[in-house]
N, CA, C and O atoms as a GROMACS GRO file, in nm:
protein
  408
    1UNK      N    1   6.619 -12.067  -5.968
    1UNK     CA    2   6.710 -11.954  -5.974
    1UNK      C    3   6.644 -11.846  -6.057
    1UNK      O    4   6.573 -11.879  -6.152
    2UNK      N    5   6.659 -11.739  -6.033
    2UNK     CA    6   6.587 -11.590  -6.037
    2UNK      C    7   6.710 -11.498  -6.094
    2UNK      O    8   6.793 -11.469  -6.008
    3UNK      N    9   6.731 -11.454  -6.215
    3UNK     CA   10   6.814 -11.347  -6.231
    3UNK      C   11   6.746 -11.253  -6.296
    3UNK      O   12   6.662 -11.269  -6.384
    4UNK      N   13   6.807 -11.107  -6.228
    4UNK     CA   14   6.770 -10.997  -6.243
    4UNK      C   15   6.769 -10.927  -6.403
    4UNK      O   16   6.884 -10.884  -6.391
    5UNK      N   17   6.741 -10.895  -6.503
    5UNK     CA   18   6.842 -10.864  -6.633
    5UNK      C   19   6.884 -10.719  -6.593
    5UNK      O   20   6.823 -10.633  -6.528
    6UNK      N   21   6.995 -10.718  -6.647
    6UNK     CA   22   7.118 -10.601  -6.615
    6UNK      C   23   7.195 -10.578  -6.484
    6UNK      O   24   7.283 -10.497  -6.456
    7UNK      N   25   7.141 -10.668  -6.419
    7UNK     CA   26   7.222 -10.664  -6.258
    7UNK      C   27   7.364 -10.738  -6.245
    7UNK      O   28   7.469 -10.706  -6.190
    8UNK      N   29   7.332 -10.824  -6.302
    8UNK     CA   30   7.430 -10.962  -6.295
    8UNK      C   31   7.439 -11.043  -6.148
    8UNK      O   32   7.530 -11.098  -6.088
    9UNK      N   33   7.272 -11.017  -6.117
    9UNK     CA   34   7.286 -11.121  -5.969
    9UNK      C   35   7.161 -11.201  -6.012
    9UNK      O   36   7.074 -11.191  -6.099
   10UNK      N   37   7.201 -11.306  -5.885
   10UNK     CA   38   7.169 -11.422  -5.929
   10UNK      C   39   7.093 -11.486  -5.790
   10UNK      O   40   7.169 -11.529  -5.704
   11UNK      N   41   6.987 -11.491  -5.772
   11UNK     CA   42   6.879 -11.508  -5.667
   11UNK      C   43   6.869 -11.642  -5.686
   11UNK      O   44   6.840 -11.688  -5.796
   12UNK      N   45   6.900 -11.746  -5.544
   12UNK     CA   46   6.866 -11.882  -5.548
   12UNK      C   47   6.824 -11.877  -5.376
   12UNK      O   48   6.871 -11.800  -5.293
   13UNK      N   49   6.706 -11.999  -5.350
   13UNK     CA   50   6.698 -12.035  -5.237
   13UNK      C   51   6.789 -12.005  -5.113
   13UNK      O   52   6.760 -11.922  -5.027
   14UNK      N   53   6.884 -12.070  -5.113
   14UNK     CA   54   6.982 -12.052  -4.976
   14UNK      C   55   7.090 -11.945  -4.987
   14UNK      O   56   7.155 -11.934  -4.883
   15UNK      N   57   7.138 -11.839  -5.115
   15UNK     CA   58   7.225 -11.745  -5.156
   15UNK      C   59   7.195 -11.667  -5.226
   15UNK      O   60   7.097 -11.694  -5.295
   16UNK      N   61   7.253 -11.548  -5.242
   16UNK     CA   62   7.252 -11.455  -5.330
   16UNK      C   63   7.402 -11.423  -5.380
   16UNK      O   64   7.486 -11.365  -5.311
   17UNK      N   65   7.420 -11.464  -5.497
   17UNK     CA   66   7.537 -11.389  -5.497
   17UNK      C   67   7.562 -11.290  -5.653
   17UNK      O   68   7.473 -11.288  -5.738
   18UNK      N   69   7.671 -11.227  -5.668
   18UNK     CA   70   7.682 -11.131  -5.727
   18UNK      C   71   7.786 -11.212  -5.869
   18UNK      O   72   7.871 -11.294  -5.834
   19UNK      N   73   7.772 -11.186  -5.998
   19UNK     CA   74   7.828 -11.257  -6.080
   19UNK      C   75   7.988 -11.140  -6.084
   19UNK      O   76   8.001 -11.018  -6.088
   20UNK      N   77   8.112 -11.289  -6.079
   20UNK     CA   78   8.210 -11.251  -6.057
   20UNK      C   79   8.302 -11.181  -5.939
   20UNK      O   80   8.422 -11.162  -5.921
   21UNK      N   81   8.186 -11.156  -5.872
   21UNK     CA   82   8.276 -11.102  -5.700
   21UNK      C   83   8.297 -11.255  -5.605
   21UNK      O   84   8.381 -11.276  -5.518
   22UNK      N   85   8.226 -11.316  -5.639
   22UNK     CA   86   8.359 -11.435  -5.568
   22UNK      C   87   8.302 -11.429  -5.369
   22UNK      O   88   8.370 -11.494  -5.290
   23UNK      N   89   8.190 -11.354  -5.320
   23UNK     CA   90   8.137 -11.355  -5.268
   23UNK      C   91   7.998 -11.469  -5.205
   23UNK      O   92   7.933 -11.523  -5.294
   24UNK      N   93   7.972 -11.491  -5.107
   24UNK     CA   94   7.892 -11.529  -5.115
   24UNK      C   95   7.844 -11.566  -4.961
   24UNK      O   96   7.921 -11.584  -4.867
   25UNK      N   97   7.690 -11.574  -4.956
   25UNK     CA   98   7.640 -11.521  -4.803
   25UNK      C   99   7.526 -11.614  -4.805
   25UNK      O  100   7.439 -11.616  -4.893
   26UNK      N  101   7.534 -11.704  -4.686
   26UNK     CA  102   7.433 -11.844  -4.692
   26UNK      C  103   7.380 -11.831  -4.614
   26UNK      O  104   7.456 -11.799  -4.523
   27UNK      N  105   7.273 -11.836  -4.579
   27UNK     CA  106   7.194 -11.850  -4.467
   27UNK      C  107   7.200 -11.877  -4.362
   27UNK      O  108   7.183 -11.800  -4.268
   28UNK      N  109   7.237 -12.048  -4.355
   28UNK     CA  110   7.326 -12.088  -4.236
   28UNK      C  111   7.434 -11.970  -4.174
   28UNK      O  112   7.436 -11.958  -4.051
   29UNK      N  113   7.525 -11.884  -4.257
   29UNK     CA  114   7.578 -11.827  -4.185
   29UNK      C  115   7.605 -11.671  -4.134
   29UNK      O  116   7.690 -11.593  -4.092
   30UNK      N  117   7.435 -11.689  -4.178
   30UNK     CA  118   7.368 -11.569  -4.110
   30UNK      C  119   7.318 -11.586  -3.993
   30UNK      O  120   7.313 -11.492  -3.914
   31UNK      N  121   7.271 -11.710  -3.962
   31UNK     CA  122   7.241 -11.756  -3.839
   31UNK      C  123   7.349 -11.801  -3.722
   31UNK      O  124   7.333 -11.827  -3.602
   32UNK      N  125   7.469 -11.800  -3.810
   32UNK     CA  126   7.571 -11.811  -3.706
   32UNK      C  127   7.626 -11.710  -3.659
   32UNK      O  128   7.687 -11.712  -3.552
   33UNK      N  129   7.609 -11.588  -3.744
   33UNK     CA  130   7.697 -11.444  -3.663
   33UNK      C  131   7.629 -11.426  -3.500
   33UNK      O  132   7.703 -11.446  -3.404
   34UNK      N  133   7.510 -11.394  -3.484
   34UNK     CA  134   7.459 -11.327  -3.374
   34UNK      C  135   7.538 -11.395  -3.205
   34UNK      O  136   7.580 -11.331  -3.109
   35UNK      N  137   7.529 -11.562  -3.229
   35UNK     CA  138   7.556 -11.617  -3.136
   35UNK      C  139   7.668 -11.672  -3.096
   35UNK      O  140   7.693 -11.730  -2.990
   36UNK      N  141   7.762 -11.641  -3.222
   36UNK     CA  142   7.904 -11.619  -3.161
   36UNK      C  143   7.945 -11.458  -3.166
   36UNK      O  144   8.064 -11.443  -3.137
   37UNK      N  145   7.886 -11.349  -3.192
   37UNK     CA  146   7.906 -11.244  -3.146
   37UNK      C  147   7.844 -11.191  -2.980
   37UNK      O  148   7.875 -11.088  -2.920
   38UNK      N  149   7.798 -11.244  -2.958
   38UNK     CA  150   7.692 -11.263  -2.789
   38UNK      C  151   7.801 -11.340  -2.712
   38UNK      O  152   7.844 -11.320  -2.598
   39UNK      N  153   7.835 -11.432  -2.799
   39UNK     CA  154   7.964 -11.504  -2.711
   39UNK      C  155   8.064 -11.397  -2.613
   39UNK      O  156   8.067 -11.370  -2.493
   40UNK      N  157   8.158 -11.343  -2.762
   40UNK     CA  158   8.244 -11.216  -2.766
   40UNK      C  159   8.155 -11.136  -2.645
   40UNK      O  160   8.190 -11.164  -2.531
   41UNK      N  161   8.069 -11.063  -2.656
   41UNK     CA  162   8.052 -10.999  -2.540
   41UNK      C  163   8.036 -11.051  -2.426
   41UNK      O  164   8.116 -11.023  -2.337
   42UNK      N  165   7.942 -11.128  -2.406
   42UNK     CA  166   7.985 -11.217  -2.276
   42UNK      C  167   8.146 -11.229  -2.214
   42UNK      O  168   8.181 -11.154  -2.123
   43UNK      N  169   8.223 -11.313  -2.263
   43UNK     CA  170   8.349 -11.306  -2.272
   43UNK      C  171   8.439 -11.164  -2.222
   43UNK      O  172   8.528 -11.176  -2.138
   44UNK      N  173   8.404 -11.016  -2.288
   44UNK     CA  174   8.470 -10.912  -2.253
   44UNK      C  175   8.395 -10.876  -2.154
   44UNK      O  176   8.454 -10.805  -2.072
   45UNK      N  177   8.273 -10.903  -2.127
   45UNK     CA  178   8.223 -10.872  -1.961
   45UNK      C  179   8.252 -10.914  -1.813
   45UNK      O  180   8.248 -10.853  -1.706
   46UNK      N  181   8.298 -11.105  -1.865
   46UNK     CA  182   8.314 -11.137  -1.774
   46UNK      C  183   8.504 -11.122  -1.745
   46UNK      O  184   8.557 -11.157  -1.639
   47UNK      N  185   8.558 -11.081  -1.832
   47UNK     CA  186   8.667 -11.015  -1.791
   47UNK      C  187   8.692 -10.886  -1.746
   47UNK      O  188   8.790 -10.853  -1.681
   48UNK      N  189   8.601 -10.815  -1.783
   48UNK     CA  190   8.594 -10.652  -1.742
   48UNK      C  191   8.567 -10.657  -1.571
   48UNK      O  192   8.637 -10.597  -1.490
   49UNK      N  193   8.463 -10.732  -1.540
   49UNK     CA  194   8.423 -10.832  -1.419
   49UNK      C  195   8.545 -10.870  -1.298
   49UNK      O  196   8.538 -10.836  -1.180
   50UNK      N  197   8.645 -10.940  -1.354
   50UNK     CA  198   8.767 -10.999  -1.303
   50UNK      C  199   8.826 -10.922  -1.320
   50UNK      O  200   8.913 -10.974  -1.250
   51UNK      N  201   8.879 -10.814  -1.356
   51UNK     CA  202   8.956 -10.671  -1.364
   51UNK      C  203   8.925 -10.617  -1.253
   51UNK      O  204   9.003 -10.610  -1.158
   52UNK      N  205   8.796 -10.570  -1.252
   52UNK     CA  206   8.750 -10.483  -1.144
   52UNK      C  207   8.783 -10.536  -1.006
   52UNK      O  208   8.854 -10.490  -0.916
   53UNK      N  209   8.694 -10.668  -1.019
   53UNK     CA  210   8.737 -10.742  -0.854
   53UNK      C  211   8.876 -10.750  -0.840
   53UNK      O  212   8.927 -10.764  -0.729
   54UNK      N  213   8.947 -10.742  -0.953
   54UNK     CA  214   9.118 -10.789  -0.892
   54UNK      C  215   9.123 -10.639  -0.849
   54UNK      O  216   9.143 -10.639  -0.727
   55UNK      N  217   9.114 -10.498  -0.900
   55UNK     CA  218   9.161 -10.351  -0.914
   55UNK      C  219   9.125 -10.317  -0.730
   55UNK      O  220   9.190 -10.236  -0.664
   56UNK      N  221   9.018 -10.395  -0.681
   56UNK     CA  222   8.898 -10.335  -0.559
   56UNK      C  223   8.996 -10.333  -0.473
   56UNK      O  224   9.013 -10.223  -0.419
   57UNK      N  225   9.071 -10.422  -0.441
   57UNK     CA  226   9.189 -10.431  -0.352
   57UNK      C  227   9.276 -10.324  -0.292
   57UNK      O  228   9.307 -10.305  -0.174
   58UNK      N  229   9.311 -10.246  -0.420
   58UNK     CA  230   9.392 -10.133  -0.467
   58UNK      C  231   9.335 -10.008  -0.475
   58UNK      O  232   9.366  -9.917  -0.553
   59UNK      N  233   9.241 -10.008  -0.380
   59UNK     CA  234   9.121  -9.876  -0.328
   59UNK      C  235   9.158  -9.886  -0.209
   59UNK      O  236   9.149  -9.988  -0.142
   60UNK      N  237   9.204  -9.781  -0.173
   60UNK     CA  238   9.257  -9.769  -0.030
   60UNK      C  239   9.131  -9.645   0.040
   60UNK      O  240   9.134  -9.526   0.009
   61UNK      N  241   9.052  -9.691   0.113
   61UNK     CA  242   8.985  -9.521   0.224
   61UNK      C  243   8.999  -9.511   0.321
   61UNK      O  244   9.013  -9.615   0.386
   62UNK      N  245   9.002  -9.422   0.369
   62UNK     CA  246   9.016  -9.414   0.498
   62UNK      C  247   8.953  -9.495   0.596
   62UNK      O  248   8.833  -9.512   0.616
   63UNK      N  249   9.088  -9.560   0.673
   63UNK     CA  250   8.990  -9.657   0.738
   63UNK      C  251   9.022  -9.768   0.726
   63UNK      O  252   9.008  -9.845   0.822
   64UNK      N  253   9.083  -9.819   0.588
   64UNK     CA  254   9.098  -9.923   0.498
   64UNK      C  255   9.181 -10.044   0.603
   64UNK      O  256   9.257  -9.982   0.678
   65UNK      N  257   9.186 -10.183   0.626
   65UNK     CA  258   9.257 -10.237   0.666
   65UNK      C  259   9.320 -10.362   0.609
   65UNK      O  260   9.244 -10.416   0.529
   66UNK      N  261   9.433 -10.422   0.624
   66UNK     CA  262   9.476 -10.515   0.504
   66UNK      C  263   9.553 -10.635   0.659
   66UNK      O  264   9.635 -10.629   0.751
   67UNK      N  265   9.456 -10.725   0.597
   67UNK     CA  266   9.468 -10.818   0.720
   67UNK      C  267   9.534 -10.918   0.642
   67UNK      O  268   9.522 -10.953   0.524
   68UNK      N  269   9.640 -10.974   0.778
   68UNK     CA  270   9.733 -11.083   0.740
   68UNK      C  271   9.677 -11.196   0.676
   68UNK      O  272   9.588 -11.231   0.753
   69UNK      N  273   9.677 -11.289   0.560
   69UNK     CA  274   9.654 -11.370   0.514
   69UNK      C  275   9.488 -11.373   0.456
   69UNK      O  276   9.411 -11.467   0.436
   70UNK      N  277   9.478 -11.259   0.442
   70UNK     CA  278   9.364 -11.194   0.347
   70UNK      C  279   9.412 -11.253   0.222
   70UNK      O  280   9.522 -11.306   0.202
   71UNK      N  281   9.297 -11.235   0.124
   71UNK     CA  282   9.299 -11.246  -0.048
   71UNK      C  283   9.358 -11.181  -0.132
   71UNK      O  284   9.387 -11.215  -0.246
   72UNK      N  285   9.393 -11.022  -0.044
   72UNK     CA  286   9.406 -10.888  -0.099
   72UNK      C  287   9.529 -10.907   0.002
   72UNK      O  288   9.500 -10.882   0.119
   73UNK      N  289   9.687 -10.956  -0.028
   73UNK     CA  290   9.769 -10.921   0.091
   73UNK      C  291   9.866 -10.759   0.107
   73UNK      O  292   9.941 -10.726   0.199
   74UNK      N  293   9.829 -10.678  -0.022
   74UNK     CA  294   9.874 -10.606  -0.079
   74UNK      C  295   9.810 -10.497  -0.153
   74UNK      O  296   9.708 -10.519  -0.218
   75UNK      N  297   9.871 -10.358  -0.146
   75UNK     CA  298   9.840 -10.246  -0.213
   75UNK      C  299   9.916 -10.193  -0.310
   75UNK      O  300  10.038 -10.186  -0.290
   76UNK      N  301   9.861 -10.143  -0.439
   76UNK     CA  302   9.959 -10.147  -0.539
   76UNK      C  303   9.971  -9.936  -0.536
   76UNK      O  304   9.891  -9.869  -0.470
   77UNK      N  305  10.034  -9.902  -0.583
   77UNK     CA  306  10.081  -9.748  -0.567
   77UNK      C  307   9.992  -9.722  -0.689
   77UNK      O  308   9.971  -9.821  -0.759
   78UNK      N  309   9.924  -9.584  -0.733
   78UNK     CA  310   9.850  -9.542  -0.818
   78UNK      C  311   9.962  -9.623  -0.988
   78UNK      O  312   9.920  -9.725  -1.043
   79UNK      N  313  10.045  -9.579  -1.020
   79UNK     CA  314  10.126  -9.649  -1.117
   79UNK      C  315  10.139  -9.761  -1.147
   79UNK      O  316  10.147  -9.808  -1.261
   80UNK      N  317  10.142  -9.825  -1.028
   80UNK     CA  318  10.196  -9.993  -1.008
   80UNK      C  319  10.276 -10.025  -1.009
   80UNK      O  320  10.313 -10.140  -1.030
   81UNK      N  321  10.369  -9.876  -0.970
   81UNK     CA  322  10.546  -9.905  -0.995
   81UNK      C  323  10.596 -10.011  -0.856
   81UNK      O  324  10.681 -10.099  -0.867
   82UNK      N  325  10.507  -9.971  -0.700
   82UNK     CA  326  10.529  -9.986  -0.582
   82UNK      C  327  10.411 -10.066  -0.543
   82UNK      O  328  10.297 -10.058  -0.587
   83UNK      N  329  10.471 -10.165  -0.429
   83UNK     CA  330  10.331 -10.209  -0.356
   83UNK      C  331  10.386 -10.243  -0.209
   83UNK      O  332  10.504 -10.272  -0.186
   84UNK      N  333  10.285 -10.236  -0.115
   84UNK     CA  334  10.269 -10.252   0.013
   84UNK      C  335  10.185 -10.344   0.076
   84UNK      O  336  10.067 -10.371   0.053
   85UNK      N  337  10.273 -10.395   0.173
   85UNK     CA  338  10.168 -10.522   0.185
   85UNK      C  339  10.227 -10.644   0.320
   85UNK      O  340  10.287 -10.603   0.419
   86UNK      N  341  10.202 -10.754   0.304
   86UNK     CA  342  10.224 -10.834   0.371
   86UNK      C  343  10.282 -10.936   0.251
   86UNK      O  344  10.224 -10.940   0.142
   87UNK      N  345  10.406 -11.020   0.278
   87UNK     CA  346  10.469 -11.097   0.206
   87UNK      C  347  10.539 -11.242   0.253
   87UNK      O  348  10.587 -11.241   0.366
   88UNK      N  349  10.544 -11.323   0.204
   88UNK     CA  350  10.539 -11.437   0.289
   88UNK      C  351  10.675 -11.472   0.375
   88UNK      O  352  10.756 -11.412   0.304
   89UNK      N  353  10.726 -11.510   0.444
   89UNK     CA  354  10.899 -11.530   0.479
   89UNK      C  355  10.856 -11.602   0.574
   89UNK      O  356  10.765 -11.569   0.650
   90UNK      N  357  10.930 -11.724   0.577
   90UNK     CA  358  10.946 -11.849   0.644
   90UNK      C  359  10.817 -11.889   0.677
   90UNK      O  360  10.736 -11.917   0.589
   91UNK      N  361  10.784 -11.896   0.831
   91UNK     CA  362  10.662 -11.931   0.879
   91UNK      C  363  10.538 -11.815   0.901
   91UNK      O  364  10.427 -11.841   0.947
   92UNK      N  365  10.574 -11.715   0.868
   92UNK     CA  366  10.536 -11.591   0.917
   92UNK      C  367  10.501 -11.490   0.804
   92UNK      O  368  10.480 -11.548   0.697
   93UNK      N  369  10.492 -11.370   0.798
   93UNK     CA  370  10.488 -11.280   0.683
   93UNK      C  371  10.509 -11.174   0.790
   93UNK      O  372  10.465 -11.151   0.902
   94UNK      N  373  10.627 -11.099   0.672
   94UNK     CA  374  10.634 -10.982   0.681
   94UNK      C  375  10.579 -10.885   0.606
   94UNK      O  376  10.532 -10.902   0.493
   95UNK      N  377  10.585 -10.758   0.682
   95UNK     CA  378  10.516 -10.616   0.600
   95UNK      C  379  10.655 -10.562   0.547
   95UNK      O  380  10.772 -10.585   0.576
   96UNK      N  381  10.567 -10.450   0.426
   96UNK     CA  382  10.731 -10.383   0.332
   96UNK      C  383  10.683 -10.348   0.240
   96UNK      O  384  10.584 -10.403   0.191
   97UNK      N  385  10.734 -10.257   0.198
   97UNK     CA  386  10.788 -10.225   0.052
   97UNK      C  387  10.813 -10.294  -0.037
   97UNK      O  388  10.885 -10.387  -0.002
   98UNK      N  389  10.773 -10.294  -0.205
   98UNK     CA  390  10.881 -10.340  -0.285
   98UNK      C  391  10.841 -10.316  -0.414
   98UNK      O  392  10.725 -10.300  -0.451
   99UNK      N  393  10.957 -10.313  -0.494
   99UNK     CA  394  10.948 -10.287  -0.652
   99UNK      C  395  10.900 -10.347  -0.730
   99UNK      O  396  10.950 -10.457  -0.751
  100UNK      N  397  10.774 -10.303  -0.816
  100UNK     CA  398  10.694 -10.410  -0.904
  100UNK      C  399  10.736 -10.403  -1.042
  100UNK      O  400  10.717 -10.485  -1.132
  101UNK      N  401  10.812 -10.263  -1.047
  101UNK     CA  402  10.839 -10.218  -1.209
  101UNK      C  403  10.928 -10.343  -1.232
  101UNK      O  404  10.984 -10.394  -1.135
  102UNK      N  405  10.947 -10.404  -1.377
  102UNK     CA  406  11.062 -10.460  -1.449
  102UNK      C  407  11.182 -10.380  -1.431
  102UNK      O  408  11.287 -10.414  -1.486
   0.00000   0.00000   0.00000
């Protein structure tokens, strides 16, 4: 152990810490930030990912067609108050309207 005079820190192998702040920063878990922060992004990508592919649906162009028992059975209105679509009833599906708001 290594101390500074007039600093009040205190230099050892695996820490540094500061006398009386109650702090303290180890090595080991310096080596742990990076790769659970890489996690975290991964994670918000591959949801940003599944956002998009769910949103693609809800791109209507000219042209656009929405086939019965597709993945996509439905179009949502710019808001998302409304959607259009194909919906299931009995053996069959019907097309329609309907209210998405609460």
């Amino acid at each position: 152990m290594v101390s500074d005079s007039g600093t009040g820190i205190c230099r050892n192998r695996n820490r540094i810490t500061g006398t009386g702040t109650g702090h303290e920063i180890s090595e080991k878990s310096r080596k742990f930030y990076p790769p659970v922060a890489l996690l975290f992004v991964l994670c918000f990508l591959l949801s940003a990912d599944a956002d998009a592919e769910r949103n693609r649906c809800n791109v209507i162009h000219l042209g656009s067609s929405l086939p019965r028992g597709a993945s996509c059975t439905s179009w949502l209105s710019p808001y998302g108050l409304f959607a259009f679509g194909f919906y299931p009833r009995r053996d069959d599906f019907t097309i329609g309207i309907w209210a998405m708001a609460d």
